[in-house]
PDB file of C-alpha atoms in Angstrom:
ATOM      1  CA  MET Q 196     -11.669-109.109  94.737  1.00  0.00           C
ATOM      2  CA  THR Q 197      -9.259-111.810  93.641  1.00  0.00           C
ATOM      3  CA  PRO Q 198     -10.070-115.129  95.379  1.00  0.00           C
ATOM      4  CA  ILE Q 199      -7.429-117.147  97.169  1.00  0.00           C
ATOM      5  CA  PRO Q 200      -5.999-120.065  95.168  1.00  0.00           C
ATOM      6  CA  THR Q 201      -8.382-123.004  95.115  1.00  0.00           C
ATOM      7  CA  LEU Q 202      -5.704-125.569  96.014  1.00  0.00           C
ATOM      8  CA  ILE Q 203      -4.944-123.862  99.317  1.00  0.00           C
ATOM      9  CA  VAL Q 204      -7.088-125.742 101.846  1.00  0.00           C
ATOM     10  CA  PRO Q 205      -7.307-124.383 105.420  1.00  0.00           C
ATOM     11  CA  THR Q 206      -8.416-127.613 107.133  1.00  0.00           C
ATOM     12  CA  PRO Q 207      -6.487-130.691 105.911  1.00  0.00           C
ATOM     13  CA  GLU Q 208      -7.023-134.126 107.416  1.00  0.00           C
ATOM     14  CA  ASP Q 209      -5.418-135.058 110.713  1.00  0.00           C
ATOM     15  CA  LYS Q 210      -5.495-131.428 111.779  1.00  0.00           C
ATOM     16  CA  GLU Q 211      -4.137-132.008 115.287  1.00  0.00           C
ATOM     17  CA  VAL Q 212      -1.092-133.875 113.968  1.00  0.00           C
ATOM     18  CA  HIS Q 213      -0.420-131.052 111.530  1.00  0.00           C
ATOM     19  CA  LYS Q 214      -0.776-128.473 114.301  1.00  0.00           C
ATOM     20  CA  LYS Q 215       1.826-130.319 116.373  1.00  0.00           C
ATOM     21  CA  PHE Q 216       4.405-130.104 113.622  1.00  0.00           C
ATOM     22  CA  MET Q 217       3.455-126.526 112.801  1.00  0.00           C
ATOM     23  CA  ARG Q 218       4.032-125.721 116.471  1.00  0.00           C
ATOM     24  CA  ALA Q 219       7.608-126.930 116.028  1.00  0.00           C
ATOM     25  CA  ALA Q 220       7.960-124.679 112.973  1.00  0.00           C
ATOM     26  CA  LEU Q 221       6.588-121.731 114.954  1.00  0.00           C
ATOM     27  CA  ASP Q 222       9.190-122.368 117.652  1.00  0.00           C
ATOM     28  CA  MET Q 223      11.878-121.955 114.989  1.00  0.00           C
ATOM     29  CA  ALA Q 224      10.210-118.745 113.803  1.00  0.00           C
ATOM     30  CA  GLU Q 225      10.202-117.424 117.378  1.00  0.00           C
ATOM     31  CA  THR Q 226      13.944-118.027 117.538  1.00  0.00           C
ATOM     32  CA  ALA Q 227      14.369-116.135 114.271  1.00  0.00           C
ATOM     33  CA  LEU Q 228      12.399-113.197 115.668  1.00  0.00           C
ATOM     34  CA  ARG Q 229      14.632-113.027 118.741  1.00  0.00           C
ATOM     35  CA  THR Q 230      17.667-112.694 116.459  1.00  0.00           C
ATOM     36  CA  ASP Q 231      16.182-109.912 114.289  1.00  0.00           C
ATOM     37  CA  GLU Q 232      15.373-112.214 111.380  1.00  0.00           C
ATOM     38  CA  VAL Q 233      12.066-112.291 109.513  1.00  0.00           C
ATOM     39  CA  PRO Q 234      10.193-114.829 111.686  1.00  0.00           C
ATOM     40  CA  VAL Q 235       9.776-117.779 109.347  1.00  0.00           C
ATOM     41  CA  GLY Q 236      10.517-121.284 110.567  1.00  0.00           C
ATOM     42  CA  CYS Q 237      10.041-124.779 109.218  1.00  0.00           C
ATOM     43  CA  VAL Q 238      10.419-128.484 109.919  1.00  0.00           C
ATOM     44  CA  PHE Q 239      10.639-131.426 107.519  1.00  0.00           C
ATOM     45  CA  VAL Q 240       8.816-134.559 108.674  1.00  0.00           C
ATOM     46  CA  HIS Q 241       9.543-138.106 107.477  1.00  0.00           C
ATOM     47  CA  ASP Q 242       7.669-141.126 108.801  1.00  0.00           C
ATOM     48  CA  GLY Q 243       6.265-139.087 111.688  1.00  0.00           C
ATOM     49  CA  GLN Q 244       9.667-137.778 112.788  1.00  0.00           C
ATOM     50  CA  ILE Q 245      11.270-134.354 112.316  1.00  0.00           C
ATOM     51  CA  ILE Q 246      14.440-134.831 110.260  1.00  0.00           C
ATOM     52  CA  GLY Q 247      15.321-131.180 109.671  1.00  0.00           C
ATOM     53  CA  ARG Q 248      14.638-127.718 111.092  1.00  0.00           C
ATOM     54  CA  GLY Q 249      15.295-124.272 109.695  1.00  0.00           C
ATOM     55  CA  MET Q 250      14.706-120.568 110.238  1.00  0.00           C
ATOM     56  CA  ASN Q 251      15.455-117.453 108.230  1.00  0.00           C
ATOM     57  CA  ASP Q 252      19.115-116.416 108.309  1.00  0.00           C
ATOM     58  CA  THR Q 253      19.207-113.687 105.653  1.00  0.00           C
ATOM     59  CA  ASN Q 254      20.116-110.779 107.930  1.00  0.00           C
ATOM     60  CA  ARG Q 255      22.977-112.435 109.803  1.00  0.00           C
ATOM     61  CA  SER Q 256      24.451-114.066 106.701  1.00  0.00           C
ATOM     62  CA  LEU Q 257      23.845-111.046 104.435  1.00  0.00           C
ATOM     63  CA  CYS Q 258      22.533-113.551 101.889  1.00  0.00           C
ATOM     64  CA  GLY Q 259      19.018-113.258 100.487  1.00  0.00           C
ATOM     65  CA  THR Q 260      18.795-116.982  99.709  1.00  0.00           C
ATOM     66  CA  ARG Q 261      19.223-118.175 103.306  1.00  0.00           C
ATOM     67  CA  HIS Q 262      15.550-118.921 103.805  1.00  0.00           C
ATOM     68  CA  ALA Q 263      14.287-121.350 106.438  1.00  0.00           C
ATOM     69  CA  GLU Q 264      13.616-124.089 103.888  1.00  0.00           C
ATOM     70  CA  PHE Q 265      17.134-123.931 102.439  1.00  0.00           C
ATOM     71  CA  ILE Q 266      18.718-124.075 105.903  1.00  0.00           C
ATOM     72  CA  ALA Q 267      16.763-127.236 106.739  1.00  0.00           C
ATOM     73  CA  ILE Q 268      17.375-128.834 103.328  1.00  0.00           C
ATOM     74  CA  GLU Q 269      21.130-128.383 103.719  1.00  0.00           C
ATOM     75  CA  SER Q 270      21.116-130.074 107.114  1.00  0.00           C
ATOM     76  CA  ILE Q 271      19.026-132.998 105.833  1.00  0.00           C
ATOM     77  CA  LEU Q 272      21.279-133.616 102.838  1.00  0.00           C
ATOM     78  CA  ARG Q 273      24.274-133.974 105.155  1.00  0.00           C
ATOM     79  CA  SER Q 274      22.872-137.240 106.502  1.00  0.00           C
ATOM     80  CA  HIS Q 275      20.191-138.402 104.032  1.00  0.00           C
ATOM     81  CA  PRO Q 276      19.974-139.012 100.286  1.00  0.00           C
ATOM     82  CA  ALA Q 277      17.930-136.533  98.255  1.00  0.00           C
ATOM     83  CA  GLU Q 278      15.394-139.278  97.509  1.00  0.00           C
ATOM     84  CA  ILE Q 279      14.059-138.969 101.062  1.00  0.00           C
ATOM     85  CA  PHE Q 280      12.169-135.793 100.152  1.00  0.00           C
ATOM     86  CA  SER Q 281       9.669-137.729  98.028  1.00  0.00           C
ATOM     87  CA  GLU Q 282       8.431-139.284 101.291  1.00  0.00           C
ATOM     88  CA  THR Q 283       8.742-136.115 103.381  1.00  0.00           C
ATOM     89  CA  ASP Q 284       6.332-133.317 104.309  1.00  0.00           C
ATOM     90  CA  LEU Q 285       7.260-129.680 104.951  1.00  0.00           C
ATOM     91  CA  TYR Q 286       5.646-127.564 107.657  1.00  0.00           C
ATOM     92  CA  VAL Q 287       6.509-123.872 107.304  1.00  0.00           C
ATOM     93  CA  THR Q 288       4.986-120.856 109.026  1.00  0.00           C
ATOM     94  CA  VAL Q 289       4.646-118.774 105.831  1.00  0.00           C
ATOM     95  CA  GLU Q 290       3.827-119.942 102.296  1.00  0.00           C
ATOM     96  CA  PRO Q 291       7.109-120.748 100.495  1.00  0.00           C
ATOM     97  CA  CYS Q 292       8.384-118.022  98.196  1.00  0.00           C
ATOM     98  CA  VAL Q 293       8.880-118.630  94.472  1.00  0.00           C
ATOM     99  CA  MET Q 294      12.513-119.632  94.977  1.00  0.00           C
ATOM    100  CA  CYS Q 295      11.748-122.126  97.747  1.00  0.00           C
ATOM    101  CA  ALA Q 296       8.643-123.494  96.012  1.00  0.00           C
ATOM    102  CA  SER Q 297      10.751-124.265  92.939  1.00  0.00           C
ATOM    103  CA  ALA Q 298      13.472-125.959  94.993  1.00  0.00           C
ATOM    104  CA  LEU Q 299      10.865-128.072  96.790  1.00  0.00           C
ATOM    105  CA  ARG Q 300       9.452-129.246  93.489  1.00  0.00           C
ATOM    106  CA  GLN Q 301      12.886-130.179  92.177  1.00  0.00           C
ATOM    107  CA  LEU Q 302      13.455-132.167  95.366  1.00  0.00           C
ATOM    108  CA  ARG Q 303      10.088-133.881  94.767  1.00  0.00           C
ATOM    109  CA  ILE Q 304       8.670-132.964  98.166  1.00  0.00           C
ATOM    110  CA  ARG Q 305       5.573-134.980  99.056  1.00  0.00           C
ATOM    111  CA  ARG Q 306       3.370-132.296 100.645  1.00  0.00           C
ATOM    112  CA  VAL Q 307       3.620-128.748 101.996  1.00  0.00           C
ATOM    113  CA  PHE Q 308       1.674-127.315 104.938  1.00  0.00           C
ATOM    114  CA  PHE Q 309       1.940-123.628 105.822  1.00  0.00           C
ATOM    115  CA  GLY Q 310       0.505-121.111 108.241  1.00  0.00           C
ATOM    116  CA  CYS Q 311      -0.221-117.868 106.379  1.00  0.00           C
ATOM    117  CA  LEU Q 312      -0.209-116.738 102.773  1.00  0.00           C
ATOM    118  CA  ASN Q 313       2.705-114.866 101.191  1.00  0.00           C
ATOM    119  CA  ASP Q 314       1.017-112.294  98.953  1.00  0.00           C
ATOM    120  CA  ARG Q 315       4.277-110.718  97.796  1.00  0.00           C
ATOM    121  CA  PHE Q 316       6.432-113.669  96.763  1.00  0.00           C
ATOM    122  CA  GLY Q 317       4.248-116.737  97.321  1.00  0.00           C
ATOM    123  CA  GLY Q 318       5.114-119.663  95.081  1.00  0.00           C
ATOM    124  CA  CYS Q 319       2.298-121.977  96.174  1.00  0.00           C
ATOM    125  CA  GLY Q 320      -0.662-119.855  95.122  1.00  0.00           C
ATOM    126  CA  GLY Q 321      -0.068-116.479  96.763  1.00  0.00           C
ATOM    127  CA  VAL Q 322       1.453-115.029  93.573  1.00  0.00           C
ATOM    128  CA  LEU Q 323       2.483-117.971  91.380  1.00  0.00           C
ATOM    129  CA  LYS Q 324       1.551-121.660  91.476  1.00  0.00           C
ATOM    130  CA  ILE Q 325       4.965-123.251  91.182  1.00  0.00           C
ATOM    131  CA  HIS Q 326       3.726-126.344  93.001  1.00  0.00           C
ATOM    132  CA  GLU Q 327       1.234-127.251  90.283  1.00  0.00           C
ATOM    133  CA  GLY Q 328       2.484-125.529  87.119  1.00  0.00           C
ATOM    134  CA  PRO Q 329       3.939-127.224  84.039  1.00  0.00           C
ATOM    135  CA  GLY Q 330       7.299-128.914  84.467  1.00  0.00           C
ATOM    136  CA  THR Q 331       9.134-132.216  84.478  1.00  0.00           C
ATOM    137  CA  ASP Q 332       9.165-132.634  88.269  1.00  0.00           C
ATOM    138  CA  PRO Q 333       6.085-133.997  90.062  1.00  0.00           C
ATOM    139  CA  ARG Q 334       3.533-131.521  91.364  1.00  0.00           C
ATOM    140  CA  TYR Q 335       2.924-131.383  95.099  1.00  0.00           C
ATOM    141  CA  PRO Q 336      -0.180-130.428  97.127  1.00  0.00           C
ATOM    142  CA  CYS Q 337      -0.175-127.425  99.475  1.00  0.00           C
ATOM    143  CA  TYR Q 338      -2.422-126.804 102.464  1.00  0.00           C
ATOM    144  CA  GLY Q 339      -2.615-123.470 104.283  1.00  0.00           C
ATOM    145  CA  GLY Q 340      -4.120-121.974 107.413  1.00  0.00           C
ATOM    146  CA  ILE Q 341      -2.537-124.220 110.057  1.00  0.00           C
ATOM    147  CA  ASN Q 342      -1.854-122.086 113.164  1.00  0.00           C
ATOM    148  CA  HIS Q 343      -2.544-119.161 110.851  1.00  0.00           C
ATOM    149  CA  ASP Q 344      -3.122-116.560 113.575  1.00  0.00           C
ATOM    150  CA  GLU Q 345       0.177-117.296 115.319  1.00  0.00           C
ATOM    151  CA  ALA Q 346       2.098-117.068 112.045  1.00  0.00           C
ATOM    152  CA  ILE Q 347       0.505-113.686 111.291  1.00  0.00           C
ATOM    153  CA  MET Q 348       1.221-112.325 114.770  1.00  0.00           C
ATOM    154  CA  LEU Q 349       4.894-113.267 114.536  1.00  0.00           C
ATOM    155  CA  LEU Q 350       5.183-111.273 111.304  1.00  0.00           C
ATOM    156  CA  ARG Q 351       3.399-108.293 112.852  1.00  0.00           C
ATOM    157  CA  ARG Q 352       5.757-108.311 115.807  1.00  0.00           C
ATOM    158  CA  PHE Q 353       8.692-108.215 113.411  1.00  0.00           C
ATOM    159  CA  TYR Q 354       7.349-105.389 111.275  1.00  0.00           C
ATOM    160  CA  ILE Q 355       6.795-103.072 114.238  1.00  0.00           C
ATOM    161  CA  GLN Q 356      10.267-103.585 115.713  1.00  0.00           C
ATOM    162  CA  GLU Q 357      13.397-101.810 114.584  1.00  0.00           C
ATOM    163  CA  ASN Q 358      15.852-103.805 112.500  1.00  0.00           C
ATOM    164  CA  GLU Q 359      19.312-102.865 113.741  1.00  0.00           C
ATOM    165  CA  ARG Q 360      20.936-104.810 110.900  1.00  0.00           C
ATOM    166  CA  ALA Q 361      19.214-102.740 108.209  1.00  0.00           C
ATOM    167  CA  PRO Q 362      21.503-100.341 106.261  1.00  0.00           C
ATOM    168  CA  GLN Q 363      19.277 -97.457 107.399  1.00  0.00           C
ATOM    169  CA  PRO Q 364      17.229 -98.539 110.448  1.00  0.00           C
ATOM    170  CA  LEU Q 365      13.827 -96.891 110.623  1.00  0.00           C
ATOM    171  CA  ALA Q 366      12.406 -95.506 113.857  1.00  0.00           C
ATOM    172  CA  LYS Q 367       9.162 -97.374 114.550  1.00  0.00           C
ATOM    173  CA  LYS Q 368       8.300 -96.219 118.057  1.00  0.00           C
ATOM    174  CA  SER Q 369       4.899 -94.937 116.941  1.00  0.00           C
ATOM    175  CA  ARG Q 370       3.780 -98.293 115.602  1.00  0.00           C
ATOM    176  CA  THR Q 371       1.333-100.381 117.587  1.00  0.00           C
ATOM    177  CA  LEU Q 372       0.735-104.117 117.497  1.00  0.00           C
ATOM    178  CA  LYS Q 373      -2.741-105.020 116.260  1.00  0.00           C
ATOM    179  CA  THR Q 374      -4.143-108.299 117.546  1.00  0.00           C
ATOM    180  CA  GLU Q 375      -7.221-108.760 115.354  1.00  0.00           C
ATOM    181  CA  VAL Q 376      -6.625-111.444 112.713  1.00  0.00           C
ATOM    182  CA  LEU Q 377      -8.969-112.220 109.831  1.00  0.00           C
ATOM    183  CA  PRO Q 378      -9.707-115.879 109.047  1.00  0.00           C
ATOM    184  CA  PHE Q 379      -7.316-117.567 106.635  1.00  0.00           C
ATOM    185  CA  GLY Q 380      -7.747-116.246 103.095  1.00  0.00           C
ATOM    186  CA  GLU Q 381     -10.442-113.698 103.951  1.00  0.00           C
ATOM    187  CA  GLY Q 382      -9.838-110.453 102.082  1.00  0.00           C
ATOM    188  CA  PHE Q 383      -6.854-111.799 100.130  1.00  0.00           C
ATOM    189  CA  PRO Q 384      -5.492-109.647  98.649  1.00  0.00           C
ATOM    190  CA  ARG Q 385      -6.957-106.773 100.684  1.00  0.00           C
ATOM    191  CA  ASP Q 386      -6.020-104.161  98.081  1.00  0.00           C
ATOM    192  CA  ARG Q 387      -7.691-104.977  94.755  1.00  0.00           C
ATOM    193  CA  ASN Q 388      -5.534-102.525  92.787  1.00  0.00           C
ATOM    194  CA  PHE Q 389      -2.304-103.837  94.276  1.00  0.00           C
ATOM    195  CA  GLY Q 390      -3.350-107.420  93.651  1.00  0.00           C
ATOM    196  CA  ASN Q 391      -4.120-106.824  89.990  1.00  0.00           C
ATOM    197  CA  LYS Q 392      -0.970-104.770  89.471  1.00  0.00           C
ATOM    198  CA  LYS Q 393       1.160-107.439  91.138  1.00  0.00           C
ATOM    199  CA  ARG Q 394      -0.253-110.171  88.929  1.00  0.00           C
ATOM    200  CA  GLU Q 395       0.175-108.063  85.799  1.00  0.00           C
ATOM    201  CA  MET Q 396       3.860-107.532  86.658  1.00  0.00           C
ATOM    202  CA  VAL Q 397       4.540-111.114  87.711  1.00  0.00           C
ATOM    203  CA  LYS Q 398       4.034-113.344  84.693  1.00  0.00           C
ATOM    204  CA  SER Q 399       6.870-115.801  85.229  1.00  0.00           C
ATOM    205  CA  VAL Q 400       9.205-117.254  87.819  1.00  0.00           C
ATOM    206  CA  GLU Q 401      11.927-114.945  86.520  1.00  0.00           C
ATOM    207  CA  ASP Q 402       9.722-111.880  87.095  1.00  0.00           C
ATOM    208  CA  ALA Q 403       8.936-112.914  90.663  1.00  0.00           C
ATOM    209  CA  LEU Q 404      12.560-113.649  91.510  1.00  0.00           C
ATOM    210  CA  ALA Q 405      13.626-110.315  90.027  1.00  0.00           C
ATOM    211  CA  MET Q 406      11.051-108.434  92.121  1.00  0.00           C
ATOM    212  CA  GLN Q 407      12.093-110.355  95.218  1.00  0.00           C
ATOM    213  CA  GLN Q 408      15.739-109.428  94.627  1.00  0.00           C
ATOM    214  CA  LEU Q 409      14.876-105.748  94.128  1.00  0.00           C
ATOM    215  CA  GLU Q 410      13.481-105.623  97.659  1.00  0.00           C
ATOM    216  CA  LEU Q 411      16.784-106.764  99.160  1.00  0.00           C
ATOM    217  CA  SER Q 412      19.484-104.215  99.912  1.00  0.00           C
ATOM    218  CA  ASN Q 413      22.916-105.848  99.791  1.00  0.00           C
ATOM    219  CA  GLY Q 414      21.188-109.101 100.617  1.00  0.00           C
ATOM    220  CA  VAL Q 415      19.609-107.656 103.767  1.00  0.00           C
ATOM    221  CA  PRO Q 416      15.816-107.299 103.899  1.00  0.00           C
ATOM    222  CA  THR Q 417      14.851-103.848 105.166  1.00  0.00           C
ATOM    223  CA  PRO Q 418      11.244-104.034 106.417  1.00  0.00           C
ATOM    224  CA  SER Q 419       9.313-100.813 106.085  1.00  0.00           C
ATOM    225  CA  PRO Q 420       5.742 -99.791 105.216  1.00  0.00           C
ATOM    226  CA  SER Q 421       6.688-100.400 101.568  1.00  0.00           C
ATOM    227  CA  THR Q 422       8.002-103.929 102.114  1.00  0.00           C
ATOM    228  CA  ALA Q 423       5.579-105.246 104.716  1.00  0.00           C
ATOM    229  CA  PRO Q 424       3.143-107.779 103.233  1.00  0.00           C
ATOM    230  CA  THR Q 425       0.050-106.018 101.913  1.00  0.00           C
ATOM    231  CA  SER Q 426      -2.204-108.287 103.957  1.00  0.00           C
ATOM    232  CA  LEU Q 427      -0.640-106.739 107.070  1.00  0.00           C
ATOM    233  CA  LYS Q 428      -0.624-103.062 106.141  1.00  0.00           C
ATOM    234  CA  ALA Q 429      -3.736-102.646 103.992  1.00  0.00           C
ATOM    235  CA  ALA Q 430      -6.016-103.122 106.996  1.00  0.00           C
ATOM    236  CA  GLY Q 431      -4.045-100.725 109.118  1.00  0.00           C
ATOM    237  CA  GLU Q 432      -2.266-103.600 110.813  1.00  0.00           C
ATOM    238  CA  VAL Q 433       1.176-102.001 110.409  1.00  0.00           C
ATOM    239  CA  HIS Q 434       1.243 -98.360 111.394  1.00  0.00           C
ATOM    240  CA  ALA Q 435       3.995 -95.874 110.640  1.00  0.00           C
TER     241      ALA Q 435
END
């Protein structure tokens, strides 16, 4: 079974401080869930203070690029110079996707902390390692597993509910919410064949972005058993 990326560390220093800021990111994700968005939230922290907050807005805006990180970045740039990101940390409930991981590197983000892995579009080790790959912009460290269980449960709650904004909403009344959560990184990816196939198909940033775009319908994510993260469905955690 493919191991999790070695640079993803579940217990970084000052764990309680990190949990406090991740709690703020989870609050944003909860708000996203209540508005039928994929529950991903984030906060940017500079000098111990939150300077920007964001949550997914892809469904409402009908734009597949309106991820939590981009929402927060836009708000920060309205009142701060871009140079502030080199002294700023990101706390986000789910590992940044390839698109967001690339943007964070171009902004020269200092560090990234996330809750759970993104084994479909992860850009910080889940699929590609944008944060540490070759490039002209500085690499940045990533740490995962902070409030991991809560981040996973938010995603599960989303994938069992009906998405009224989807072009063809699926009836999901028979699905049940599973509460058992494996420790961070255990069994990642759960499906050996899927993991190998995914990594054979994704050989570049362009490949990953193309696959991510294919799973958007008119810019609106349409969660289903085929689009739920494999770490959720392979263990029977999302039931049709």
